[in-house]
Each structure stands twice: as structure tokens, then as C-alpha cells.
XYZ file of N, CA and C in Angstrom:
768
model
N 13.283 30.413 -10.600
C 11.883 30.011 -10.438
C 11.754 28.494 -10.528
N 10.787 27.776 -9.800
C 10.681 26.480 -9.636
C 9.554 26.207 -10.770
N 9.816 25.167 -11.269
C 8.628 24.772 -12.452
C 8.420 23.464 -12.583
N 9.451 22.231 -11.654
C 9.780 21.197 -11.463
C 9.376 20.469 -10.162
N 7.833 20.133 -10.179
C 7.252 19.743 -8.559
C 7.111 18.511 -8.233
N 7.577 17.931 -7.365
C 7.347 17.080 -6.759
C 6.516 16.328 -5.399
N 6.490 15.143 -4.687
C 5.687 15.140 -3.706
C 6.334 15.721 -2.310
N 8.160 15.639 -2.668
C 8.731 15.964 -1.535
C 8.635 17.547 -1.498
N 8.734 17.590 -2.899
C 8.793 19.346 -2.247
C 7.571 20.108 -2.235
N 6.251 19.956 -2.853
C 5.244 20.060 -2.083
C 4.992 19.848 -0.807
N 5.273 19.039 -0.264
C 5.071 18.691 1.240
C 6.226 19.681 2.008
N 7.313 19.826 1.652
C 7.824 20.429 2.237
C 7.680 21.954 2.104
N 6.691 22.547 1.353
C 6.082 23.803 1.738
C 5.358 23.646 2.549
N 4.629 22.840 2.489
C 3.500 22.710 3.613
C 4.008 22.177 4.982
N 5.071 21.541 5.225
C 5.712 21.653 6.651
C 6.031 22.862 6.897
N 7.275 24.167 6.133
C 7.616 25.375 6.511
C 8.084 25.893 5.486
N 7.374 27.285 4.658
C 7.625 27.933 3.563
C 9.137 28.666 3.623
N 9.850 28.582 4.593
C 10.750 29.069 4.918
C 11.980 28.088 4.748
N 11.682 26.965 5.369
C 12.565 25.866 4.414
C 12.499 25.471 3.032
N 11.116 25.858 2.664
C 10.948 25.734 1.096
C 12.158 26.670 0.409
N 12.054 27.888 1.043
C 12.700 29.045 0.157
C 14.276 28.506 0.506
N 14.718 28.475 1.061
C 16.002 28.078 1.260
C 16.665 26.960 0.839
N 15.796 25.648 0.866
C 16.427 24.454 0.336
C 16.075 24.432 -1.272
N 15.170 24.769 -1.643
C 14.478 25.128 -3.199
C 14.704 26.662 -3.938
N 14.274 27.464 -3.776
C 14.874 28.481 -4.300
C 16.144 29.616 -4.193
N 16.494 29.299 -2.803
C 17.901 29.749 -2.411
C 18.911 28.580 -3.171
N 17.935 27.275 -3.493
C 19.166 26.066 -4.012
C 20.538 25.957 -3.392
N 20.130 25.605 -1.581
C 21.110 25.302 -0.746
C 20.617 23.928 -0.111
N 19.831 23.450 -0.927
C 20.265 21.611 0.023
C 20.912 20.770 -0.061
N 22.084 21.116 -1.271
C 22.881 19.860 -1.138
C 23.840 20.760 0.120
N 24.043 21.895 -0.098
C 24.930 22.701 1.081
C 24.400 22.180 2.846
N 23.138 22.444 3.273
C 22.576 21.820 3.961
C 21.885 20.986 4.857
N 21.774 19.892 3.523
C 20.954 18.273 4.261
C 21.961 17.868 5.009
N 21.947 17.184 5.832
C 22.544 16.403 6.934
C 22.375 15.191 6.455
N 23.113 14.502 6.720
C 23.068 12.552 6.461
C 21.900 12.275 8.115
N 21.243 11.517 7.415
C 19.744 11.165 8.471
C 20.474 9.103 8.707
N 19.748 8.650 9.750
C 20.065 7.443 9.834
C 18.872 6.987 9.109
N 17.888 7.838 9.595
C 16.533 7.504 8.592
C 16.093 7.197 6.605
N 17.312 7.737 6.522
C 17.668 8.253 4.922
C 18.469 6.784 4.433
N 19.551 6.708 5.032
C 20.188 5.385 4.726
C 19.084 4.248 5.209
N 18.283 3.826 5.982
C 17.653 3.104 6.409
C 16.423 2.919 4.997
N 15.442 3.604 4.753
C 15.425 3.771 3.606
C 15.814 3.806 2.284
N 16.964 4.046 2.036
C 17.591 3.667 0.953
C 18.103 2.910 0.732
N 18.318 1.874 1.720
C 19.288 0.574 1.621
C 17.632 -0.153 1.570
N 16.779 -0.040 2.047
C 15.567 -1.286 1.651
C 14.967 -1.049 0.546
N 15.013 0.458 -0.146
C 14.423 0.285 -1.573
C 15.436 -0.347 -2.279
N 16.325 -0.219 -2.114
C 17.453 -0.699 -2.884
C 17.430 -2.239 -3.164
N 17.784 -2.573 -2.246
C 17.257 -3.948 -1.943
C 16.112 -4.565 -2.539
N 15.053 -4.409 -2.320
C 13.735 -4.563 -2.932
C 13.999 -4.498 -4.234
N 14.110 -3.422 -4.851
C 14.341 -3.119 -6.452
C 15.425 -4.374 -7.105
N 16.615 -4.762 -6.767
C 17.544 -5.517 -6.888
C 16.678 -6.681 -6.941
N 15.784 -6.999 -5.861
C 15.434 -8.348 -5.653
C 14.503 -8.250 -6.485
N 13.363 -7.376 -6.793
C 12.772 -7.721 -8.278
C 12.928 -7.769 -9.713
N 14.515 -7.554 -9.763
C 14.990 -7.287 -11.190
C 15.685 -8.897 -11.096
N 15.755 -9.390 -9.884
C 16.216 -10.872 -10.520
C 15.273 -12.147 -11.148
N 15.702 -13.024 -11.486
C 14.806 -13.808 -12.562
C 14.309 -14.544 -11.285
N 13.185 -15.096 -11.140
C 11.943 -15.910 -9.995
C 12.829 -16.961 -9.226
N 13.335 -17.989 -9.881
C 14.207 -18.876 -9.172
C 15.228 -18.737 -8.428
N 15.995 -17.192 -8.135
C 16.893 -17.000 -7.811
C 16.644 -16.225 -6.273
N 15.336 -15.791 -6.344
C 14.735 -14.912 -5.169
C 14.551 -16.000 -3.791
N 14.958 -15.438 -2.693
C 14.907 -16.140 -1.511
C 15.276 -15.110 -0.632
N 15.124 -15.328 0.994
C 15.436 -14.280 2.030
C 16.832 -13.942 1.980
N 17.551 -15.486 2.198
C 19.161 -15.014 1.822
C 19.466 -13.849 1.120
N 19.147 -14.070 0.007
C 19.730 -13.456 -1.267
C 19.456 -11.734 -0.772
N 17.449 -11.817 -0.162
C 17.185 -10.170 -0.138
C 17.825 -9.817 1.073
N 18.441 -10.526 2.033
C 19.262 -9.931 3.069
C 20.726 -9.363 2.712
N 21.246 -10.142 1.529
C 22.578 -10.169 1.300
C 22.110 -8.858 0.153
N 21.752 -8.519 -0.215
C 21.120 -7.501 -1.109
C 21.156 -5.930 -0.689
N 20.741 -5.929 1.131
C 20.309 -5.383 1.780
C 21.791 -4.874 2.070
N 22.341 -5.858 2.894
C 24.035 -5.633 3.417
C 24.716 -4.895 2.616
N 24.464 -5.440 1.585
C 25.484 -4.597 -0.015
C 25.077 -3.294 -0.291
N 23.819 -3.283 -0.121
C 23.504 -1.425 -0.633
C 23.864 -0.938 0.356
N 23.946 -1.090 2.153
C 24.222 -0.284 3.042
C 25.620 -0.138 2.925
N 26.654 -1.203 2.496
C 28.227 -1.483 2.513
C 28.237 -0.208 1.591
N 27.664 -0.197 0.852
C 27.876 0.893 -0.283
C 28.165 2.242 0.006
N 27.193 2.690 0.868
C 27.414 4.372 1.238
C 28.500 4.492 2.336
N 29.524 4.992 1.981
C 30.245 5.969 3.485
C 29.565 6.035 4.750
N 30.676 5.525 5.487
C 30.294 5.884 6.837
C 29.486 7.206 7.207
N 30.704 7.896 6.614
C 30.155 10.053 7.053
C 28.917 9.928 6.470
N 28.461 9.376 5.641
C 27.248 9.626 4.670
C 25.761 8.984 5.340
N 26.217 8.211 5.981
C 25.049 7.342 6.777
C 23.986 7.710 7.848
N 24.809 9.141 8.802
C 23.985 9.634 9.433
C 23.945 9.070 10.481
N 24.663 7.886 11.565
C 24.816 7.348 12.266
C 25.632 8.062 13.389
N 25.122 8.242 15.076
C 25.867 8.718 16.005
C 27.093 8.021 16.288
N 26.642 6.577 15.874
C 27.480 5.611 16.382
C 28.067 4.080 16.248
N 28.182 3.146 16.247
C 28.080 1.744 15.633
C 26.752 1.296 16.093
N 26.491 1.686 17.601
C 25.353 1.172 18.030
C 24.181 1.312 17.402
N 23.820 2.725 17.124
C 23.033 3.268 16.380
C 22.842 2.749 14.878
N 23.536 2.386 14.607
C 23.210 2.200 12.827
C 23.142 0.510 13.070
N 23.587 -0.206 14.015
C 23.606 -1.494 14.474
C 21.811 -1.308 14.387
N 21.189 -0.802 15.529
C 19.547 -0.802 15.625
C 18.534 -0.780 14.477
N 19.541 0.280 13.429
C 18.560 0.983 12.926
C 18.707 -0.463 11.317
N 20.032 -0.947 11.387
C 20.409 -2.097 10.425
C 19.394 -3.993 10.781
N 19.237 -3.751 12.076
C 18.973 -4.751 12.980
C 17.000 -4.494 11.967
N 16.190 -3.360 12.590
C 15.136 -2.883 11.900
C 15.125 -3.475 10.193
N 16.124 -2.983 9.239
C 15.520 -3.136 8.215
C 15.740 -4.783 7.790
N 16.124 -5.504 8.038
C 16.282 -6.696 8.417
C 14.801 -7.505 8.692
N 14.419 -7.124 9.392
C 12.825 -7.019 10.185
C 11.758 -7.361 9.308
N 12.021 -6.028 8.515
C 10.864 -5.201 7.985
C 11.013 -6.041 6.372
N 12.130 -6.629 5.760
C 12.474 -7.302 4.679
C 11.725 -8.925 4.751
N 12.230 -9.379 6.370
C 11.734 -10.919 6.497
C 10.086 -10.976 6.633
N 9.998 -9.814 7.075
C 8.138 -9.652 7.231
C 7.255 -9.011 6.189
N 7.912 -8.682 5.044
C 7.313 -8.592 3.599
C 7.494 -9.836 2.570
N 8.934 -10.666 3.087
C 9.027 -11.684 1.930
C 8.247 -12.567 2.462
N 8.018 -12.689 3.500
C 6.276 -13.457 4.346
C 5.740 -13.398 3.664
N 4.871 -12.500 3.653
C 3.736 -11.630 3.511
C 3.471 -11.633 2.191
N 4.140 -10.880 1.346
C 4.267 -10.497 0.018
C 4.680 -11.691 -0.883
N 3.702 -12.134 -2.131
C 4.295 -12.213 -3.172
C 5.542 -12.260 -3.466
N 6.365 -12.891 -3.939
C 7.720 -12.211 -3.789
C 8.112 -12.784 -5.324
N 7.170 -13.697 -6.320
C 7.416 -14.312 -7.311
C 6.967 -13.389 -8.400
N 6.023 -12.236 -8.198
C 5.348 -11.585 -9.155
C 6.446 -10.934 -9.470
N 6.036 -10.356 -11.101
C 7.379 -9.303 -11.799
C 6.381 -8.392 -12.381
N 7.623 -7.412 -11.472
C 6.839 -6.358 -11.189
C 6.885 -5.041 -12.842
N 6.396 -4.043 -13.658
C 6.455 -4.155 -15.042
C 7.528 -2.717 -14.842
N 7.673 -2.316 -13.526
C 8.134 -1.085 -13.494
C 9.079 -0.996 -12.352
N 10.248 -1.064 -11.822
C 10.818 -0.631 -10.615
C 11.850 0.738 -10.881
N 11.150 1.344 -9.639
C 12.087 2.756 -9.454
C 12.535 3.410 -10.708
N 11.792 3.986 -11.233
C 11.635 4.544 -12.075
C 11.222 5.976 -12.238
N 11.800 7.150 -12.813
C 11.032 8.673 -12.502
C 10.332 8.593 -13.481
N 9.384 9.510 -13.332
C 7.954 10.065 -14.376
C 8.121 11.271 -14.632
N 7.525 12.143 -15.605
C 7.601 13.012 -15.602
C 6.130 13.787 -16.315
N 5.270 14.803 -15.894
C 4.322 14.791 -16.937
C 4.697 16.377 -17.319
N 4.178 16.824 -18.136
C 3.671 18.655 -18.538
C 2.334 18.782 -18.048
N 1.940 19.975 -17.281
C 0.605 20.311 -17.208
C 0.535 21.320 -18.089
N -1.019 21.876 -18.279
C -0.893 22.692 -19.263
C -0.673 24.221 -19.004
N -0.383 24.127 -17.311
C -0.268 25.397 -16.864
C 1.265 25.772 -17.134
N 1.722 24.582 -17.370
C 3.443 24.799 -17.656
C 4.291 24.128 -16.458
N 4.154 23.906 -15.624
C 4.753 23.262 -14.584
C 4.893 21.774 -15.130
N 6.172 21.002 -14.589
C 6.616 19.482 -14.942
C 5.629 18.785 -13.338
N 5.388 17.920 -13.269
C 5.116 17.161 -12.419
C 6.146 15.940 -12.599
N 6.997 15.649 -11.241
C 7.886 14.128 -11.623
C 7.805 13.574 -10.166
N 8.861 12.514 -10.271
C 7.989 11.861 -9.388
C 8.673 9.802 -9.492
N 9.094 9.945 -8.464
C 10.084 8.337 -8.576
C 9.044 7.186 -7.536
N 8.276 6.487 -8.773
C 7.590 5.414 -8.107
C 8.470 3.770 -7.997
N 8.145 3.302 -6.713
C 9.089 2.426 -6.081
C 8.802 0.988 -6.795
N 7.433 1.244 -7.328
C 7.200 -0.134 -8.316
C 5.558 -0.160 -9.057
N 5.555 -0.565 -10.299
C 4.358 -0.586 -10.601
C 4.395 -2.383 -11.334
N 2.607 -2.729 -10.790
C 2.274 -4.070 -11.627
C 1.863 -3.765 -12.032
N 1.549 -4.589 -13.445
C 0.696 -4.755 -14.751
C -0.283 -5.917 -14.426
N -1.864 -5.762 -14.078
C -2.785 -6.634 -14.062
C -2.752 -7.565 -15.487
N -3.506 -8.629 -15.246
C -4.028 -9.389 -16.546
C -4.758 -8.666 -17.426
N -5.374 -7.481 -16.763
C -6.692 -6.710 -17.641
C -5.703 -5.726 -18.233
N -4.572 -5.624 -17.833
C -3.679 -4.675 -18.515
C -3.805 -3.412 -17.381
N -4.303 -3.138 -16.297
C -4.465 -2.206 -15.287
C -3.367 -2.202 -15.016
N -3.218 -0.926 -13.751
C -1.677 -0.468 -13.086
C -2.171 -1.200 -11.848
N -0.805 -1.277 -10.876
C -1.120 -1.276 -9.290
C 0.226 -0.405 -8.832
N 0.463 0.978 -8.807
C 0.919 1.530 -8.092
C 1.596 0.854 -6.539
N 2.610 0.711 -6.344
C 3.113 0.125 -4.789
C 4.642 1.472 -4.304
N 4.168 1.477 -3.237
C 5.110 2.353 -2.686
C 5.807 1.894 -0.754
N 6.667 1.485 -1.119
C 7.322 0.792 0.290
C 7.342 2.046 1.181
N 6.892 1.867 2.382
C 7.372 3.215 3.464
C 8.123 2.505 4.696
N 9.069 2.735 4.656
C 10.186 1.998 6.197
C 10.043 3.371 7.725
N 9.231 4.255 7.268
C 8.608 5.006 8.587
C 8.086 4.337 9.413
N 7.772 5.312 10.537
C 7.035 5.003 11.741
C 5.168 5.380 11.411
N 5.044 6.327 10.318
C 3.755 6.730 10.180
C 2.782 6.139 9.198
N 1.483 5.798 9.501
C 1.016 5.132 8.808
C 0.084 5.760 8.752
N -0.901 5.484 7.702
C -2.784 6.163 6.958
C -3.292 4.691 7.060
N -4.971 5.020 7.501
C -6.175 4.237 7.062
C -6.227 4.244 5.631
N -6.802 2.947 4.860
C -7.568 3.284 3.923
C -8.395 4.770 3.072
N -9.222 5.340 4.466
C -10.471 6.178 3.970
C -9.000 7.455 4.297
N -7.900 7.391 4.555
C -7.408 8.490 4.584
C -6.347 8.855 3.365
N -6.236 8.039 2.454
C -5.395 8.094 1.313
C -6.104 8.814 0.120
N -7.144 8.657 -0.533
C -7.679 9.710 -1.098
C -7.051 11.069 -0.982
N -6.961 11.506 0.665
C -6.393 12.927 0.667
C -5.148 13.043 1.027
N -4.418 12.086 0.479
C -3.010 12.117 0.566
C -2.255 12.514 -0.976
N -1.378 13.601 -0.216
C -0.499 14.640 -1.511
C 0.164 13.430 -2.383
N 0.627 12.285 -1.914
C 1.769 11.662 -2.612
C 0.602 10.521 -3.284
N -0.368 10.044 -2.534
C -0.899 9.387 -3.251
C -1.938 9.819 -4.491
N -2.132 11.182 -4.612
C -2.576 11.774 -5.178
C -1.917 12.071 -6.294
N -0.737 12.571 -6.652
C 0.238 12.994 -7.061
C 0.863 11.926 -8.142
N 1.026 10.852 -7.509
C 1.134 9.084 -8.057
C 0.499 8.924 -9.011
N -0.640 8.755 -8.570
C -2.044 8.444 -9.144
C -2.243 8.915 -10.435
N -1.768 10.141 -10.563
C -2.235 11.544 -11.807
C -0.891 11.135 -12.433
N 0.646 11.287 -12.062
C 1.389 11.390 -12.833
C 1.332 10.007 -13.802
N 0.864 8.925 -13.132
C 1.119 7.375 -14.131
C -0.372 7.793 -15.143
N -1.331 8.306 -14.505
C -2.567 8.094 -15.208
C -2.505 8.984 -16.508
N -1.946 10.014 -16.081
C -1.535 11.016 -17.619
C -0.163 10.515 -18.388
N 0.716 9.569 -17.511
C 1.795 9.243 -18.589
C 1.190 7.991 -19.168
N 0.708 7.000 -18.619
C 0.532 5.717 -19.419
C -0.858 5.585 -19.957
N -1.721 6.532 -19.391
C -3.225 6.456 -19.746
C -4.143 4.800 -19.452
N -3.613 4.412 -18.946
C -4.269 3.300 -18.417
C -5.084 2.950 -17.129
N -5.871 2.455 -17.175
C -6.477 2.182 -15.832
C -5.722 1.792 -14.387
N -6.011 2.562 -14.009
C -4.939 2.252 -12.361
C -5.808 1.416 -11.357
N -5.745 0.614 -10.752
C -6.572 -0.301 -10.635
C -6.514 -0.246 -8.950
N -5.225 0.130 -8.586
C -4.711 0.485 -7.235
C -3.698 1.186 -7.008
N -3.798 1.871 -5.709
C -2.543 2.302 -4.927
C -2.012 2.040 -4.090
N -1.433 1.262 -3.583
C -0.752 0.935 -2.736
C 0.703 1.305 -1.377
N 0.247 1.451 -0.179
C 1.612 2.078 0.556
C 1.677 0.800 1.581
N 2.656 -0.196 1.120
C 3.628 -0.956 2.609
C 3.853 -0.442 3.370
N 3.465 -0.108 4.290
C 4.245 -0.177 5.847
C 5.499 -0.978 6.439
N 6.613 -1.272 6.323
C 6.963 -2.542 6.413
C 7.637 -1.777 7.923
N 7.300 -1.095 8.357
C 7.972 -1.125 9.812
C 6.899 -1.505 10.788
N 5.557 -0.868 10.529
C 4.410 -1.482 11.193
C 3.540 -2.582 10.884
N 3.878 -2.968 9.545
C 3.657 -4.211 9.198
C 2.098 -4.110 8.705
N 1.995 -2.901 8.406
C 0.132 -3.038 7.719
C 0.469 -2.361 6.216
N -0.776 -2.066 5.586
C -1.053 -1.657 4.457
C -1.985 -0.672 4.084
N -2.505 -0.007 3.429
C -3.349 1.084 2.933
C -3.190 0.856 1.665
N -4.715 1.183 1.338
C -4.607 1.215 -0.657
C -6.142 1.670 -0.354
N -6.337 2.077 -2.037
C -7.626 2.313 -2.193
C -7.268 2.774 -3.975
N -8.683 2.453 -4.647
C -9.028 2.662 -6.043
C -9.150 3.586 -6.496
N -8.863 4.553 -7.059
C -9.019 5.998 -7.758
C -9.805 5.763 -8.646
N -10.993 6.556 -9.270
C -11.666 6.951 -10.043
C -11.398 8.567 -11.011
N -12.619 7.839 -11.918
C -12.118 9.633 -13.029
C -12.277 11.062 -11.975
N -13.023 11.066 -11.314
C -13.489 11.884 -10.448
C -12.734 12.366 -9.286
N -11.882 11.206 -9.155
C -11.038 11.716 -8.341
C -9.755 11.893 -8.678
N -9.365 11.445 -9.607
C -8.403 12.527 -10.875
C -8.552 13.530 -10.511
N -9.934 13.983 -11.364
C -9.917 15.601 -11.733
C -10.114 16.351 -10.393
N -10.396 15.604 -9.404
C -9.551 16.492 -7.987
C -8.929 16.579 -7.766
N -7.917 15.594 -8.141
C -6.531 15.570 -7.494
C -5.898 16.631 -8.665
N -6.147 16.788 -9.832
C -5.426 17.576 -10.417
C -5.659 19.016 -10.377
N -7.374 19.099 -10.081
C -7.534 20.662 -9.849
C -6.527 20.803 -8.119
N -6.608 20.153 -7.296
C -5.898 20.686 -5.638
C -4.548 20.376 -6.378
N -3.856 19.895 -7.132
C -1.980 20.194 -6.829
C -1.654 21.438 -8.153
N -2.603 21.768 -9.148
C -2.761 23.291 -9.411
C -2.693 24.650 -8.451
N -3.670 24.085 -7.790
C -4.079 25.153 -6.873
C -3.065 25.383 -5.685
N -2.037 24.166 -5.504
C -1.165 24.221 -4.492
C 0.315 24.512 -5.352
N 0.263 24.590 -6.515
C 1.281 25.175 -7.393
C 1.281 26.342 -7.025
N -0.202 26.853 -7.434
C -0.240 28.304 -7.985
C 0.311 29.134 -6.560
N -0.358 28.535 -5.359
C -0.214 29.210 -4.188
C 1.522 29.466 -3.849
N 1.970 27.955 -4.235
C 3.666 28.193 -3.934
C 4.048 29.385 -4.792
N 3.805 29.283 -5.982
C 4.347 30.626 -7.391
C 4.084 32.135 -6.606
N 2.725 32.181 -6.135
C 2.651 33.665 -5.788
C 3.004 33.990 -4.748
N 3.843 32.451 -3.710
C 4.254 33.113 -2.061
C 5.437 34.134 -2.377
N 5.220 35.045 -1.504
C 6.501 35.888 -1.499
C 7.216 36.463 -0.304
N 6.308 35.686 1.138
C 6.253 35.943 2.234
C 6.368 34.710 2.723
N 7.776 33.959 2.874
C 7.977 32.518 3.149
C 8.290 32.619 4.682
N 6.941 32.719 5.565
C 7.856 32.724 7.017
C 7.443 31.372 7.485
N 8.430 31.231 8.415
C 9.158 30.149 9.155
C 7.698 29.474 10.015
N 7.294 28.147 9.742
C 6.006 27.011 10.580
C 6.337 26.686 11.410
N 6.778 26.845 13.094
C 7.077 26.219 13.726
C 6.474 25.168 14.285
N 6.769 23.881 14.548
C 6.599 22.835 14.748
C 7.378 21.779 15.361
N 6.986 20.938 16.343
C 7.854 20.087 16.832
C 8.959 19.292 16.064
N 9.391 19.870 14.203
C 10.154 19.239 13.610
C 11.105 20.155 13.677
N 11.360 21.545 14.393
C 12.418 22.426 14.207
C 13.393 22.004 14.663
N 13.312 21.231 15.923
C 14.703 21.406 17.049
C 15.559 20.399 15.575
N 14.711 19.435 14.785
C 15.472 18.548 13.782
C 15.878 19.135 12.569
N 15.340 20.532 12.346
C 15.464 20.775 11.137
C 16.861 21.231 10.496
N 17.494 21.166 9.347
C 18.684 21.161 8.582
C 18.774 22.470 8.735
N 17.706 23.809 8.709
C 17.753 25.236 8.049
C 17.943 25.757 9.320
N 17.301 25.194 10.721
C 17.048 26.069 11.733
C 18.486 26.640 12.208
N 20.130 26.592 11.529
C 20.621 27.703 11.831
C 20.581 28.545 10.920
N 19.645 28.806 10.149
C 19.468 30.216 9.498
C 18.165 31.017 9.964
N 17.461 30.023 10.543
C 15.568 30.345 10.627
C 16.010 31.708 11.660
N 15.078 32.644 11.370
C 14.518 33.962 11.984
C 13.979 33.303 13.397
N 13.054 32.241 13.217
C 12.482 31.338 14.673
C 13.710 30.689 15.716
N 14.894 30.699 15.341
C 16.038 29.982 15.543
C 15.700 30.771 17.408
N 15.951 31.537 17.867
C 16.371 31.773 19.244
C 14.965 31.282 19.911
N 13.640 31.263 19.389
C 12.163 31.308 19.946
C 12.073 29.819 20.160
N 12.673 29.005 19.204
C 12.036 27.526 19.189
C 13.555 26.870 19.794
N 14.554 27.554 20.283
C 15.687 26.673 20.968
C 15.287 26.980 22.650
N 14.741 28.221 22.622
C 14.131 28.527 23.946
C 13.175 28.016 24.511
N 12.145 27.353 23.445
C 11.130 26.302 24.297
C 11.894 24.995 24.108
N 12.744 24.830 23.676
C 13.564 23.195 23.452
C 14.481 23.340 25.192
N 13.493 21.944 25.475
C 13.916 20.884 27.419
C 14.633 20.200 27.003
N 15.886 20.205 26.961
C 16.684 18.792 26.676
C 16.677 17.553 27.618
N 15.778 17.929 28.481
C 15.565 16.216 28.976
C 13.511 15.978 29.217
């Protein structure tokens, strides 16, 4: 039984209850996951980032967060990277490069930050853990939070659309019940499209956000009928050689 929720694996019921059951309660995703180019691409810029805010102010410069960057990717295995090819991980290396010189622009880059990459963890009182790895938190002068979360995707939210977002929701509640302090913001970088989204949480919207990821607990606890969501993410998906949908959704898949 699962009692340990997160934003990824919430969401990933709600993409396909059928990958839920298999990568989560069958407990076959390390058997499974595939190395993504998307995954290393991501993990080499949080990496990076985090590194570059744990150094002391005088030492921070582009150099340094490029050479930062190089080193966490040098780090993982080839096999592990998820790359078709040199070319391919060339593009996708070429990108985070990009997306680093157009935040140390942009961004602050002198502030210290009171929290990097760090997991949370809360108890609800229904018994379920809520956890949860935030990519950085500031400490205002007033002593407030600012929640920041880097995204190196292609997908981005408005402002007025974060409120009803699972992860920003999720964020929001787990720091506000672990540190009890005023959260002052939330924040999601874009650094591939180069914009931003944030918006202020209130008490009120707490106690929504905590009554809807109850209610999306409870619903996962009593599924017992995990069938397969098809969606234009199957032809990609890790499970679809086990999925029941497997012959239906390779049959509408045009390979050109």
C-alpha cells in the first residue's frame, strides 16, 4: 500500500491509473524507466544551479555556472543519459547552456538562497506522508518564504493558472505545515521559454489545497480498477509493453 505521496506520483495517476499501478504498486520503475534525454537535461541544470548557490557570492560568475553544468552532465554514464546519439545530447547540451546564460541575466544570482534541494516531508492526519524535493527556498527580510522551482520544459502556466496547479499546490502546503511561516510566493522559472509564473497563496487557499490532495489521496486508496488513459503520451510511455491498450494505441501510431 502507498502512504508516501508525492507531486510526481499524483500526477502520474492522473496521466494513466494503469501506469500508476505498475510503476507504484507493482514497484517496477526502477525495472522500467528508460534513461530520457529530457531527465539528464534536467538534472544536470538543477544540479548546476544548486552547486552555484551553495558557493560563497564572490566566486559566482557564468564561467564557473557553465563549468558546473559540464561536470554534473560528465558525471552520469553515457547508457544512463538517454541520448540516440552524440548529436542528440550535443542539442539537447547546446539548450541547457541557453537556458543557464539567460537566468544568470535575468536572475539575481548574488542572493543566498536559505534552502537548496532539499526533501520535506509532512504527516497528515489522515495518515498519509506528503514529501516533496523543493529546488530552492528564500528567506524575505520579514522572515517570509519564496518558494522557486526551475522548469527546463517546453510547458509553461499563466499566473491566474497556478493556483490550480497540483505541484504548486502541494509546495505551498508541504513548507507551510513544515515551517509554519508565511509564504510570501511561489515561484516556477521557465528557463527554456524564458518567462515566469508566481502568485501569493493565502489561508484560504491552503485549506483548499489541502482539502483537493485529500480527496485525490482518498480516490487513489479506493481505485481498484486501474485501466489504462490513452493519450498522445503512450506511443512514449515506459509501461506500454505491458498496457492491455498496447495493440489499440500502436495501431493508431503513423510513423511519419
Amino acid at each position: 500500500m502507498i502512504n508516501r505521496y508525492s507531486p510526481s506520483l499524483m500526477n502520474d495517476f492522473e496521466k494513466c491509473p494503469y501506469f500508476f499501478k505498475v510503476f507504484y504498486i507493482d514497484a517496477r520503475k526502477k525495472e522500467l524507466e528508460r534513461p530520457k534525454p529530457y531527465y539528464t537535461l534536467g538534472r544536470t541544470v538543477h544540479e548546476a544551479l544548486r552547486q552555484f548557490f551553495s558557493l560563497f557570492v564572490d566566486d559566482r560568475n557564468l564561467d564557473k555556472l557553465d563549468d558546473l553544468y559540464r561536470t554534473a552532465w560528465r558525471e552520469i554514464p553515457w547508457e544512463k543519459r538517454g541520448f540516440a546519439n552524440k548529436k542528440e545530447e550535443k542539442e539537447y547540451g547546446l539548450r541547457g547552456l541557453v537556458m543557464l546564460e539567460w537566468f544568470y541575466k535575468n536572475y539575481d544570482t548574488k542572493v543566498r538562497p536559505r534552502y537548496l534541494e532539499n526533501y520535506y516531508e509532512i504527516l497528515l492526519p489522515t495518515g498519509s506522508t506528503l514529501v516533496g524535493k523543493i529546488d530552492r527556498i528564500d528567506e524575505e527580510t520579514d522572515s517570509s518564504l519564496t518558494i522557486i522551482d526551475y522548469k527546463t520544459g517546453k510547458e509553461t502556466m499563466e499566473d491566474e493558472e497556478m493556483p490550480d496547479d497540483l505541484q504548486a499546490g502541494f509546495y505551498t502546503l508541504l513548507i507551510d505545515k513544515k515551517f509554519k511561516r508565511p509564504i510570501k510566493e511561489i515561484k516556477f522559472i521557465y528557463l527554456d521559454s524564458k518567462t515566469e509564473s508566481n502568485f501569493t497563496p493565502d489561508g484560504e487557499y491552503l485549506e483548499k489545497t489541502e482539502t483537493n490532495i485529500k480527496k485525490k489521496i482518498n480516490e487513489i486508496e479506493n481505485t481498484t480498477d486501474f485501466v489504462p488513459r490513452v493519450s498522445r503520451l503512450c506511443r512514449y510511455c515506459d509501461v506500454l509493453p505491458l498496457c492491455p491498450e498496447k495493440n489499440n494505441i500502436l495501431r493508431k501510431t503513423i510513423p511519419f
